[in-house]
Coordinates of C-alpha atoms in Angstrom, one line a residue:
Chain A
M1 CA 77.4 99.4 126.5
P2 CA 75.1 100.8 123.9
I3 CA 73.1 103.8 125.1
G4 CA 70.0 102.5 123.3
F5 CA 67.7 103.9 120.7
A6 CA 65.6 106.5 122.5
T7 CA 62.1 107.9 121.7
I8 CA 63.7 111.0 120.1
D9 CA 65.7 108.8 117.8
W10 CA 62.5 107.0 116.7
C11 CA 60.9 110.4 116.1
I12 CA 63.7 111.5 113.9
V13 CA 63.5 108.3 111.9
G14 CA 59.6 108.5 111.7
V15 CA 59.7 112.1 110.5
Y16 CA 62.4 111.4 107.9
V17 CA 60.5 108.4 106.4
L18 CA 57.4 110.5 106.0
L19 CA 59.3 113.5 104.5
A20 CA 61.3 111.4 102.2
A21 CA 58.6 109.1 100.9
L22 CA 55.6 111.5 100.6
P23 CA 57.0 113.5 97.6
G24 CA 57.5 110.2 95.8
F25 CA 53.8 109.5 95.9
L26 CA 52.9 112.8 94.2
C27 CA 54.9 112.3 91.0
R28 CA 52.5 110.0 89.2
K29 CA 51.1 113.0 87.1
Y30 CA 54.5 113.4 85.4
I31 CA 54.4 109.9 84.0
R32 CA 53.0 109.8 80.4
G33 CA 55.1 107.0 78.9
Q34 CA 57.7 104.4 79.5
A35 CA 60.5 107.0 78.8
D36 CA 59.2 109.1 81.7
F37 CA 58.8 106.0 83.9
L38 CA 62.2 104.5 83.3
I39 CA 64.5 107.5 82.6
A40 CA 62.5 110.6 83.7
G41 CA 62.1 111.8 80.1
R42 CA 65.9 112.4 79.9
T43 CA 65.5 115.7 81.8
L44 CA 68.3 115.4 84.4
S45 CA 70.9 118.1 84.8
I46 CA 74.4 117.5 86.2
F47 CA 73.9 118.0 90.0
L48 CA 70.6 116.1 90.2
A49 CA 72.0 113.3 88.1
T50 CA 75.0 113.1 90.4
A51 CA 72.8 113.2 93.5
T52 CA 70.5 110.4 92.3
L53 CA 73.5 108.3 91.2
T54 CA 75.4 108.8 94.5
A55 CA 72.2 108.1 96.5
T56 CA 71.5 104.9 94.5
E57 CA 75.0 103.5 94.8
M58 CA 75.5 104.5 98.4
G59 CA 73.1 102.0 99.9
L60 CA 73.0 100.8 103.4
V61 CA 74.3 97.5 102.0
T62 CA 77.2 99.4 100.5
V63 CA 78.0 100.9 103.9
M64 CA 77.7 97.4 105.5
Y65 CA 80.0 95.5 103.1
W66 CA 82.7 98.2 102.9
A67 CA 82.7 98.6 106.7
E68 CA 83.2 94.9 106.9
F69 CA 86.0 95.1 104.4
G70 CA 87.6 97.9 106.4
Y71 CA 87.2 95.8 109.6
T72 CA 88.8 92.7 108.0
S73 CA 91.5 94.3 105.8
G74 CA 92.3 97.5 107.6
F75 CA 93.5 100.5 105.6
S76 CA 94.4 98.3 102.7
A77 CA 90.7 98.0 101.9
M78 CA 90.8 101.7 100.9
V79 CA 92.6 100.8 97.7
I80 CA 89.2 100.0 96.3
G81 CA 88.2 103.6 96.8
L82 CA 91.3 104.7 94.9
I83 CA 90.6 102.3 92.1
A84 CA 87.0 103.5 92.0
L85 CA 88.2 107.1 91.9
S86 CA 90.7 106.5 89.1
A87 CA 88.5 104.3 86.9
T88 CA 85.5 106.5 87.2
L89 CA 87.5 109.7 86.6
F90 CA 88.9 108.1 83.5
V91 CA 85.3 107.2 82.4
G92 CA 84.1 110.8 83.0
L93 CA 87.1 112.6 81.4
S94 CA 87.3 110.4 78.4
G95 CA 83.6 109.6 78.0
F96 CA 84.6 105.9 77.7
M97 CA 81.4 104.0 76.9
V98 CA 79.1 106.6 78.6
R99 CA 79.3 109.1 75.8
G100 CA 78.5 106.5 73.2
L101 CA 75.8 104.9 75.3
R102 CA 74.1 108.3 75.8
A103 CA 74.5 109.3 72.2
S104 CA 72.9 106.0 71.1
R105 CA 69.7 107.1 72.9
V106 CA 69.1 103.7 74.5
A107 CA 67.6 103.3 77.9
T108 CA 68.8 99.9 78.9
V109 CA 72.2 98.2 78.1
A110 CA 70.5 95.3 76.4
E111 CA 68.7 97.7 74.1
F112 CA 72.2 98.8 73.0
Y113 CA 72.9 95.1 72.3
Q114 CA 70.0 95.0 69.9
Q115 CA 70.9 98.3 68.2
R116 CA 74.5 97.2 67.7
Y117 CA 74.2 93.4 67.3
T118 CA 70.8 91.6 67.1
G119 CA 67.6 91.0 69.0
G120 CA 68.9 87.6 70.0
V121 CA 71.9 89.2 71.7
R122 CA 69.5 91.5 73.5
L123 CA 67.5 88.5 74.8
L124 CA 70.5 86.6 76.1
G125 CA 72.1 89.8 77.4
G126 CA 68.8 90.9 79.0
F127 CA 68.5 87.5 80.7
I128 CA 72.1 87.6 82.1
I129 CA 71.6 91.2 83.3
A130 CA 68.3 90.5 85.0
A131 CA 69.5 87.2 86.6
A132 CA 72.8 88.6 87.9
G133 CA 71.3 91.9 88.9
I134 CA 68.4 90.3 90.9
L135 CA 70.7 87.7 92.5
N136 CA 73.0 90.5 93.5
Y137 CA 70.1 92.5 94.9
G138 CA 68.7 89.5 96.7
V139 CA 70.9 89.7 99.7
F140 CA 70.5 93.4 100.4
L141 CA 67.6 93.0 102.9
Q142 CA 69.4 90.4 105.0
L143 CA 72.4 92.7 105.6
E144 CA 70.4 95.8 106.1
A145 CA 68.2 94.0 108.7
K146 CA 71.4 93.2 110.7
F147 CA 72.3 96.9 110.8
I148 CA 68.8 98.1 111.8
R149 CA 68.4 95.4 114.5
I150 CA 71.8 96.2 116.1
V151 CA 71.7 100.0 115.9
T152 CA 68.1 100.3 117.1
D153 CA 68.4 97.5 119.6
M154 CA 65.1 96.2 118.4
P155 CA 63.9 92.9 120.0
E156 CA 64.2 90.1 117.5
I157 CA 60.7 88.7 118.2
I158 CA 57.5 90.4 119.4
T159 CA 55.1 88.1 121.0
I160 CA 51.4 88.9 120.8
T161 CA 49.1 86.9 123.1
T162 CA 45.4 86.8 122.6
S163 CA 42.7 86.9 125.3
T164 CA 41.7 83.3 124.6
P165 CA 44.0 81.1 126.7
A166 CA 43.7 78.2 124.2
A167 CA 44.9 80.2 121.3
E168 CA 48.6 80.2 120.5
A169 CA 50.6 83.4 120.9
W170 CA 51.9 85.1 117.7
H171 CA 55.7 85.4 117.4
I172 CA 56.5 88.1 114.9
P173 CA 60.1 88.7 113.7
T174 CA 60.4 92.4 114.3
V175 CA 63.1 93.3 112.0
N176 CA 61.6 91.4 109.1
L177 CA 58.4 93.2 109.7
V178 CA 60.1 96.6 109.7
M179 CA 62.1 95.7 106.5
T180 CA 58.9 94.6 104.8
V181 CA 57.1 97.8 105.7
L182 CA 60.0 99.9 104.4
L183 CA 60.1 97.8 101.2
V184 CA 56.4 98.3 100.6
I185 CA 56.7 102.1 101.0
V186 CA 59.6 102.2 98.5
L187 CA 57.9 99.8 96.2
T188 CA 54.6 101.9 96.2
Y189 CA 56.2 105.2 95.3
T190 CA 58.5 103.6 92.7
M191 CA 55.5 101.9 91.1
L192 CA 53.5 105.1 91.0
G193 CA 56.1 107.7 89.9
G194 CA 58.9 105.6 88.3
M195 CA 62.2 107.4 87.8
V196 CA 60.7 110.8 88.5
S197 CA 59.7 109.7 92.1
V198 CA 63.1 107.9 92.4
V199 CA 65.1 111.0 91.4
L200 CA 63.1 113.3 93.7
T201 CA 63.3 111.0 96.7
D202 CA 67.0 110.3 95.9
Y203 CA 67.7 114.0 96.1
I204 CA 66.1 114.2 99.6
Q205 CA 67.8 111.0 100.6
F206 CA 71.2 112.3 99.4
I207 CA 70.9 115.2 101.8
V208 CA 69.8 113.1 104.8
L209 CA 72.4 110.4 104.2
T210 CA 75.2 113.0 103.9
L211 CA 74.2 114.5 107.2
G212 CA 73.9 111.1 108.8
I213 CA 77.3 109.8 107.6
G214 CA 78.9 113.2 108.3
G215 CA 77.7 113.2 112.0
A216 CA 78.8 109.6 112.5
T217 CA 82.2 110.1 110.9
Y218 CA 82.9 113.1 113.1
W219 CA 81.9 111.0 116.2
V220 CA 84.1 108.1 115.1
F221 CA 87.2 110.4 115.0
M222 CA 86.3 112.2 118.2
H223 CA 85.4 109.0 120.2
S224 CA 87.6 108.8 123.3
G225 CA 87.8 105.0 123.1
I226 CA 89.4 105.1 119.7
G227 CA 92.0 107.8 119.9
G228 CA 91.4 109.3 116.5
L229 CA 93.4 108.3 113.4
E230 CA 96.4 107.3 115.6
G231 CA 94.2 104.9 117.6
M232 CA 93.0 103.3 114.4
V233 CA 96.6 103.0 113.1
E234 CA 97.6 101.3 116.3
A235 CA 94.7 98.9 116.2
V236 CA 95.4 97.9 112.6
E237 CA 99.1 97.4 113.4
K238 CA 98.2 95.1 116.3
H239 CA 95.3 93.1 114.8
R240 CA 96.0 93.3 111.0
P241 CA 99.8 93.5 110.9
G242 CA 101.3 94.1 107.5
Y243 CA 98.3 93.3 105.3
G244 CA 96.2 96.0 107.0
F245 CA 98.5 98.6 105.4
N246 CA 100.0 97.0 102.4
P247 CA 97.2 96.1 99.9
F248 CA 99.5 93.8 97.9
T249 CA 99.9 91.3 100.7
K250 CA 97.6 88.9 102.7
G251 CA 97.7 87.5 106.1
L252 CA 95.9 85.5 108.8
D253 CA 93.2 86.8 111.2
D254 CA 93.5 86.8 115.0
K255 CA 92.5 83.2 115.2
G256 CA 95.0 82.2 112.6
E257 CA 92.3 80.6 110.4
A258 CA 91.0 82.9 107.8
V259 CA 93.2 84.6 105.2
L260 CA 92.5 88.3 105.2
G261 CA 93.8 91.3 103.2
V262 CA 93.4 92.5 99.6
G263 CA 96.1 90.9 97.4
V264 CA 97.3 91.5 93.8
L265 CA 94.5 89.3 92.2
W266 CA 91.8 91.3 94.0
I267 CA 93.4 94.6 92.8
L268 CA 93.5 93.4 89.2
W269 CA 89.9 92.2 89.3
Q270 CA 88.7 95.5 90.8
C271 CA 90.6 97.6 88.2
M272 CA 88.7 95.8 85.4
H273 CA 85.4 95.8 87.4
W274 CA 85.4 99.5 88.1
L275 CA 86.1 100.4 84.5
G276 CA 82.8 98.6 83.5
T277 CA 80.5 99.4 86.4
N278 CA 78.9 102.2 84.5
T279 CA 77.1 99.5 82.4
W280 CA 75.4 98.3 85.6
Q281 CA 71.8 99.0 84.8
T282 CA 71.1 101.3 87.8
Q283 CA 74.0 103.4 86.6
A284 CA 73.2 103.1 82.9
F285 CA 69.8 104.5 83.6
R286 CA 71.4 107.7 85.1
T287 CA 73.6 108.0 82.0
A288 CA 70.4 107.6 79.8
A289 CA 68.4 110.0 82.0
T290 CA 70.8 113.0 81.6
D291 CA 69.8 115.7 79.2
S292 CA 72.9 115.3 76.9
A293 CA 76.1 113.2 76.4
K294 CA 78.1 116.1 77.8
T295 CA 76.1 116.2 81.1
A296 CA 76.5 112.4 81.3
Q297 CA 80.3 112.8 81.1
R298 CA 80.3 115.6 83.7
M299 CA 78.1 113.5 86.0
W300 CA 80.6 110.7 85.9
V301 CA 83.5 113.2 86.8
L302 CA 81.7 114.3 89.9
T303 CA 80.6 110.8 90.7
A304 CA 84.3 109.7 90.7
F305 CA 84.9 111.7 93.9
N306 CA 81.6 110.5 95.5
Y307 CA 82.6 106.9 94.8
F308 CA 85.9 107.6 96.4
G309 CA 84.2 108.8 99.6
R310 CA 81.6 106.1 99.3
G311 CA 84.4 103.5 99.6
V312 CA 86.6 105.2 102.2
I313 CA 84.0 106.5 104.7
P314 CA 82.4 103.2 105.6
M315 CA 85.9 101.7 105.8
I316 CA 86.8 104.3 108.4
W317 CA 83.8 103.1 110.4
G318 CA 85.0 99.5 110.0
I319 CA 88.5 100.3 111.2
G320 CA 87.0 102.4 114.0
A321 CA 85.0 99.4 115.0
L322 CA 88.2 97.3 115.1
A323 CA 89.9 99.9 117.3
F324 CA 86.8 100.2 119.6
L325 CA 86.0 96.5 120.0
S326 CA 89.7 95.5 120.5
Q327 CA 89.7 97.8 123.5
T328 CA 86.4 96.7 125.0
M329 CA 86.6 93.0 124.4
D330 CA 89.0 90.2 125.3
A331 CA 90.9 88.5 122.6
D332 CA 88.6 85.4 122.4
S333 CA 85.4 87.5 122.2
L334 CA 87.0 89.8 119.5
A335 CA 88.0 86.8 117.4
G336 CA 84.4 85.5 117.6
V337 CA 82.8 88.7 116.4
D338 CA 80.7 88.3 113.2
T339 CA 82.6 90.7 110.8
K340 CA 79.4 91.9 109.3
E341 CA 78.1 93.0 112.7
A342 CA 81.2 94.7 114.0
M343 CA 80.4 98.2 112.5
P344 CA 76.8 98.3 113.7
M345 CA 77.9 97.0 117.1
F346 CA 80.3 100.0 117.3
L347 CA 77.9 102.6 116.0
A348 CA 75.1 101.5 118.4
N349 CA 77.2 103.5 120.9
L350 CA 76.4 106.8 119.3
P351 CA 74.7 109.3 121.6
T352 CA 71.0 109.7 121.7
G353 CA 69.9 112.0 118.8
L354 CA 72.9 111.4 116.7
V355 CA 72.1 107.6 116.5
G356 CA 68.6 108.7 115.2
F357 CA 70.2 110.9 112.5
L358 CA 72.5 108.0 111.6
A359 CA 69.6 105.6 111.3
A360 CA 67.7 108.1 109.3
G361 CA 70.7 108.5 107.0
M362 CA 71.1 104.8 106.6
L363 CA 67.4 104.4 105.9
A364 CA 67.7 107.1 103.3
A365 CA 70.6 105.1 101.8
L366 CA 68.4 101.9 101.9
M367 CA 65.3 103.5 100.3
S368 CA 67.2 105.2 97.5
T369 CA 69.0 102.1 96.6
H370 CA 65.9 99.9 96.7
S371 CA 63.8 102.2 94.6
S372 CA 66.5 102.3 91.9
Y373 CA 67.2 98.7 91.9
L374 CA 63.5 97.8 91.7
L375 CA 63.1 100.1 88.8
A376 CA 66.2 98.9 87.0
W377 CA 65.6 95.2 87.1
S378 CA 61.9 95.5 86.4
G379 CA 62.7 97.8 83.5
V380 CA 65.1 95.1 82.1
L381 CA 62.5 92.3 82.6
S382 CA 59.8 94.4 80.8
E383 CA 61.8 96.1 78.1
D384 CA 64.5 93.5 77.3
L385 CA 62.8 90.2 77.9
T386 CA 59.0 90.5 77.9
G387 CA 58.7 93.0 75.1
P388 CA 61.0 91.2 72.6
I389 CA 59.5 87.8 73.4
V390 CA 56.0 89.1 72.9
K391 CA 57.1 90.7 69.6
L392 CA 58.8 87.5 68.6
L393 CA 55.7 85.4 69.3
S394 CA 52.9 87.7 68.2
G395 CA 54.7 90.1 65.8
R396 CA 53.3 93.1 67.7
E397 CA 54.7 95.7 70.0
I398 CA 53.2 95.8 73.6
P399 CA 51.1 99.0 73.8
Q400 CA 52.6 101.9 75.7
G401 CA 50.2 101.9 78.6
W402 CA 50.6 98.1 79.1
R403 CA 54.4 98.4 79.2
I404 CA 54.3 100.6 82.3
W405 CA 51.9 98.2 84.0
I406 CA 54.1 95.2 83.1
T407 CA 57.1 97.1 84.7
R408 CA 55.0 97.8 87.8
L409 CA 54.0 94.1 88.0
F410 CA 57.7 93.1 87.9
I411 CA 58.5 95.7 90.6
V412 CA 56.1 93.8 92.9
L413 CA 57.4 90.4 91.9
I414 CA 61.0 91.4 92.5
G415 CA 60.0 92.8 95.9
V416 CA 58.4 89.4 96.8
F417 CA 61.5 87.6 95.6
L418 CA 63.7 89.9 97.7
L419 CA 61.9 89.0 100.8
C420 CA 62.0 85.2 100.2
W421 CA 65.6 85.0 98.9
G422 CA 66.9 87.4 101.5
L423 CA 65.5 85.2 104.3
W424 CA 66.9 81.9 102.9
F425 CA 70.2 82.5 101.2
Q426 CA 73.3 82.8 103.3
V427 CA 76.0 85.0 101.8
P428 CA 79.2 83.0 101.1
A429 CA 82.6 84.4 102.1
T430 CA 82.5 88.3 102.5
V431 CA 79.5 90.2 101.3
W432 CA 81.5 92.3 99.0
G433 CA 83.0 89.2 97.4
Y434 CA 79.5 87.8 96.6
L435 CA 78.2 91.1 95.4
A436 CA 81.3 91.7 93.2
V437 CA 81.1 88.2 91.7
T438 CA 77.4 88.5 90.9
G439 CA 78.1 91.9 89.5
T440 CA 81.0 90.6 87.4
V441 CA 78.7 88.0 85.8
Y442 CA 76.9 90.9 84.3
V443 CA 79.6 93.6 84.0
A444 CA 82.3 91.5 82.3
G445 CA 80.1 90.7 79.3
A446 CA 78.3 94.1 79.2
M447 CA 81.5 96.1 79.3
T448 CA 83.0 94.0 76.5
L449 CA 79.9 94.2 74.3
V450 CA 79.5 97.9 74.8
A451 CA 83.2 98.8 74.5
F452 CA 83.9 96.6 71.5
G453 CA 80.5 97.6 70.0
L454 CA 81.4 101.3 70.2
Y455 CA 85.1 101.2 69.3
W456 CA 85.7 98.0 67.2
R457 CA 84.1 98.0 63.9
R458 CA 84.6 94.2 63.4
A459 CA 82.7 93.3 66.6
N460 CA 79.7 91.2 65.5
T461 CA 76.9 89.0 66.7
T462 CA 78.9 85.8 67.1
G463 CA 81.5 87.7 69.1
A464 CA 78.8 89.2 71.2
Y465 CA 77.2 85.8 72.1
L466 CA 80.7 84.4 73.0
G467 CA 81.6 87.5 74.9
L468 CA 78.4 87.3 77.1
I469 CA 78.9 83.6 77.7
G470 CA 82.6 84.0 78.5
G471 CA 82.0 86.8 80.9
A472 CA 79.3 85.0 82.8
L473 CA 80.8 81.5 82.9
P474 CA 83.2 81.8 85.9
G475 CA 80.6 83.6 88.0
V476 CA 77.9 81.0 87.1
I477 CA 80.2 78.2 88.2
Y478 CA 80.9 80.1 91.4
L479 CA 77.2 80.5 92.1
I480 CA 76.4 76.9 91.3
L481 CA 79.1 75.7 93.7
N482 CA 78.0 78.0 96.5
I483 CA 74.3 77.5 96.2
G484 CA 74.8 73.7 95.7
A485 CA 76.9 73.5 98.8
Q486 CA 74.3 75.3 100.8
A487 CA 71.5 73.2 99.4
M488 CA 73.4 70.0 100.2
G489 CA 74.2 71.3 103.7
L490 CA 78.0 71.1 103.1
T491 CA 80.4 73.1 105.3
E492 CA 84.1 73.8 105.2
N493 CA 84.6 70.7 107.4
D494 CA 83.4 68.4 104.5
G495 CA 86.8 69.0 102.8
G496 CA 86.7 65.7 101.1
H497 CA 83.5 66.5 99.1
V498 CA 84.2 67.5 95.4
V499 CA 81.9 70.5 95.7
V500 CA 83.8 71.9 98.7
R501 CA 87.2 71.3 97.0
L502 CA 86.1 73.1 93.9
K503 CA 84.7 75.9 96.0
E504 CA 88.1 76.4 97.6
V505 CA 89.6 76.7 94.1
M506 CA 87.0 79.0 92.7
T507 CA 87.6 81.9 95.0
D508 CA 86.0 85.4 94.6
P509 CA 89.1 87.0 93.0
L510 CA 89.9 84.1 90.7
T511 CA 86.3 84.1 89.5
G512 CA 86.4 87.8 88.9
V513 CA 89.8 88.1 87.3
T514 CA 89.1 85.3 84.8
S515 CA 85.7 86.7 83.8
F516 CA 86.9 89.8 81.9
P517 CA 89.7 88.1 79.9
L518 CA 87.2 85.3 78.9
A519 CA 84.7 87.9 77.8
V520 CA 87.2 89.7 75.7
A521 CA 88.6 86.5 74.3
G522 CA 85.1 85.4 73.4
M523 CA 84.3 88.7 71.7
V524 CA 87.5 88.8 69.6
A525 CA 87.6 85.1 68.6
G526 CA 83.9 85.0 67.9
S527 CA 84.0 88.2 65.8
I528 CA 86.9 86.9 63.7
W529 CA 85.2 83.5 63.3
G530 CA 81.8 85.0 62.6
E531 CA 83.3 87.2 59.9
R532 CA 85.1 84.3 58.2
R533 CA 81.8 82.4 58.2
R534 CA 80.0 85.3 56.8
R535 CA 82.5 85.8 54.0
A536 CA 82.3 82.1 53.2
A537 CA 78.5 82.0 53.2
P538 CA 77.0 85.6 53.5
A539 CA 73.4 84.5 53.7
A540 CA 74.0 82.0 56.5
T541 CA 74.9 84.4 59.3
G542 CA 72.7 87.0 60.8
G543 CA 73.7 90.4 62.0
G544 CA 77.2 91.5 61.1
A545 CA 79.0 94.5 62.4
G546 CA 76.7 97.3 63.0
A547 CA 73.6 95.3 62.0
P548 CA 70.6 96.8 63.5
G549 CA 68.6 94.1 65.3
G550 CA 64.9 93.9 65.2
V551 CA 63.0 92.0 67.8
A552 CA 61.4 95.1 69.4
Chain B
M1 CA 104.7 100.7 108.1
S2 CA 104.8 104.5 108.8
G3 CA 105.0 105.2 105.0
W4 CA 101.8 103.3 104.4
A5 CA 100.1 104.8 107.4
T6 CA 100.9 108.3 106.2
F7 CA 99.7 107.5 102.7
W8 CA 96.3 106.2 104.0
E9 CA 96.0 109.2 106.3
W10 CA 96.3 111.5 103.2
V11 CA 93.8 109.3 101.3
I12 CA 91.3 109.7 104.2
I13 CA 91.8 113.5 104.3
V14 CA 91.3 113.9 100.5
A15 CA 88.3 111.5 100.5
L16 CA 86.5 113.3 103.3
T17 CA 87.3 116.8 101.9
T18 CA 86.2 116.1 98.4
Y19 CA 83.1 114.0 99.4
F20 CA 81.6 116.5 101.8
G21 CA 82.7 119.6 99.8
L22 CA 81.1 118.2 96.7
A23 CA 78.0 117.2 98.6
V24 CA 77.3 120.9 99.5
V25 CA 77.6 121.9 95.8
I26 CA 75.4 119.0 94.8
M27 CA 72.8 119.8 97.4
I28 CA 72.5 123.5 96.3
G29 CA 72.7 122.7 92.5
G30 CA 70.4 119.8 92.8
F31 CA 67.6 122.0 94.2
F32 CA 67.6 124.1 91.1
D33 CA 67.9 120.9 88.9
V34 CA 64.8 119.4 90.5
R35 CA 62.8 122.5 89.5
K36 CA 64.3 122.3 86.0
M37 CA 63.4 118.6 85.8
F38 CA 59.7 119.3 86.5
R39 CA 59.6 122.3 84.2
R40 CA 61.1 120.2 81.4
L41 CA 58.7 117.4 82.0
N42 CA 55.7 119.8 81.9
E43 CA 57.0 121.4 78.6
S44 CA 57.6 118.1 77.1
H45 CA 54.1 116.9 77.9
A46 CA 52.6 120.2 76.7
Q47 CA 54.5 119.9 73.4
A48 CA 53.5 116.3 73.0
G49 CA 49.9 117.3 73.5
E50 CA 50.2 119.9 70.8
G51 CA 51.6 117.2 68.5
R52 CA 54.9 118.9 67.8
G53 CA 57.3 117.3 70.1
P54 CA 60.8 118.5 71.1
E55 CA 64.0 116.9 70.0
G56 CA 63.6 113.1 70.2
Q57 CA 59.8 113.3 70.3
T58 CA 59.4 111.9 66.8
E59 CA 61.6 108.9 67.7
R60 CA 59.7 108.6 70.9
G61 CA 56.5 107.9 69.1
R62 CA 58.1 105.6 66.7
N63 CA 59.9 103.5 69.4
G64 CA 57.1 103.3 71.9
G65 CA 58.3 106.0 74.1
M66 CA 61.8 104.9 75.1
E67 CA 63.7 107.5 73.2
G68 CA 62.3 110.6 74.9

């Protein structure tokens, strides 16, 4: 049974939240313009840049979905860590895309679209980036709440009764309240100090989360109920036979219902995905915020190893949870465990004090990710959509001071959306599947436009439009099917319904693996077609290869 | 199965060693980088105030501050 979250643990968490958030409130004086607000005036050196990138991408939600993946797929899940290491190391050593992006001096990826293609491409690209990014971000709170509720053993509802007998008692959902308070803290310091606050708090949070995950990982290996690495191997052999070790195969779960494992399609998809994730706006901001292209490249080399650990460590916790729960539960109960809750159920058994450090570490992960995501998507909404649209309609640039306030307004609006969407939307399939699909909607097109824009002289506007559409199409179909099925109240039992049948065809890996080739095919075919049209009627087409755009 | 198990054991060892080893380096180096970031921001603002910006400052004015 869990030992419970003691007063000392709450004290550790409270002190941490104060220490980590306070410096963020003091950075407002360093903000003089949008460049300071969004990319800290391009002042980041290698270690700070790596710390902020790692803290941003190592969120509590990351820990949750990769622990779930380790729980369901065993050691095979770690192949994602190897893919992340290889792809990111390649990016860092070769400078693939990141060197060109940094040298182009853009802040957002969509800004590069305008520099290389046209303002119209920036608008469409900015829309896809913002929509996919915010949908991806939308489920974070829901998962994080699960972790906090289970690890802290917080009551789900607090009932407040009033002295008047006739008045109804107030029932407050505790975790939602705590998550809202945390979000408001993050939102406030991000609004005030922008990237400078985010970087400073990320550095503190990197230290705390490293200590937290270090302590928890040590405990997982030393736990007598698991038996170290050997115990984990035994548990995977028993409950995830074959596919728990060999990532190229798949198999059925304990109940014989769900198909688990990684599989070849998944691996192919992830190889493409990880090569392009540096175009994800939270990561592209770090590339842009470094003090030179060389620093950007070095940051990516170091980050490769952090991404490796970022994948493998939560998966160790997930496999540890499988080993622990399989020894403490009967077969029926084990088969009924919510895979998303397995890891927090296991870590709730950490001893007093250590569980406080873990919770502080995970809150650090949560806060650093939220601050960066809030800044990234609000930056895209203000710089790549609002600015160009206002320029298009009025012919004027938005004044400098207003741009920061518009970004701040979007930070608040995204925070509100996060609370609403997080409460309503139920994640389809595995969390990582949903996040990777929404990410692919963006990354497939972005990677194609940036890579071809940098390395293929013939890439042009027509190709860019078709590349964006091709990259987003499979993911959009996937999302429409899943959201539509939820809105219509359809379940897997309604197998005769056309939406359910299509959903079964349009799986996560199929969606992902088709997105990248479609984006590339769109870019190549569109560029060739666009060039032919331009040659036939030079005045009829806008923005050939290398044409500078001009909305903003 | 033992071949795969041994392989994953090595993956875990390498991942933990590199992640936590690098974390120590980043924590120490990051401390000095934080100070450098604030110093650079102050210098940049001071130079902007004097009207002779550092590298990129001209573009910064021209493009509304995004090129800093």
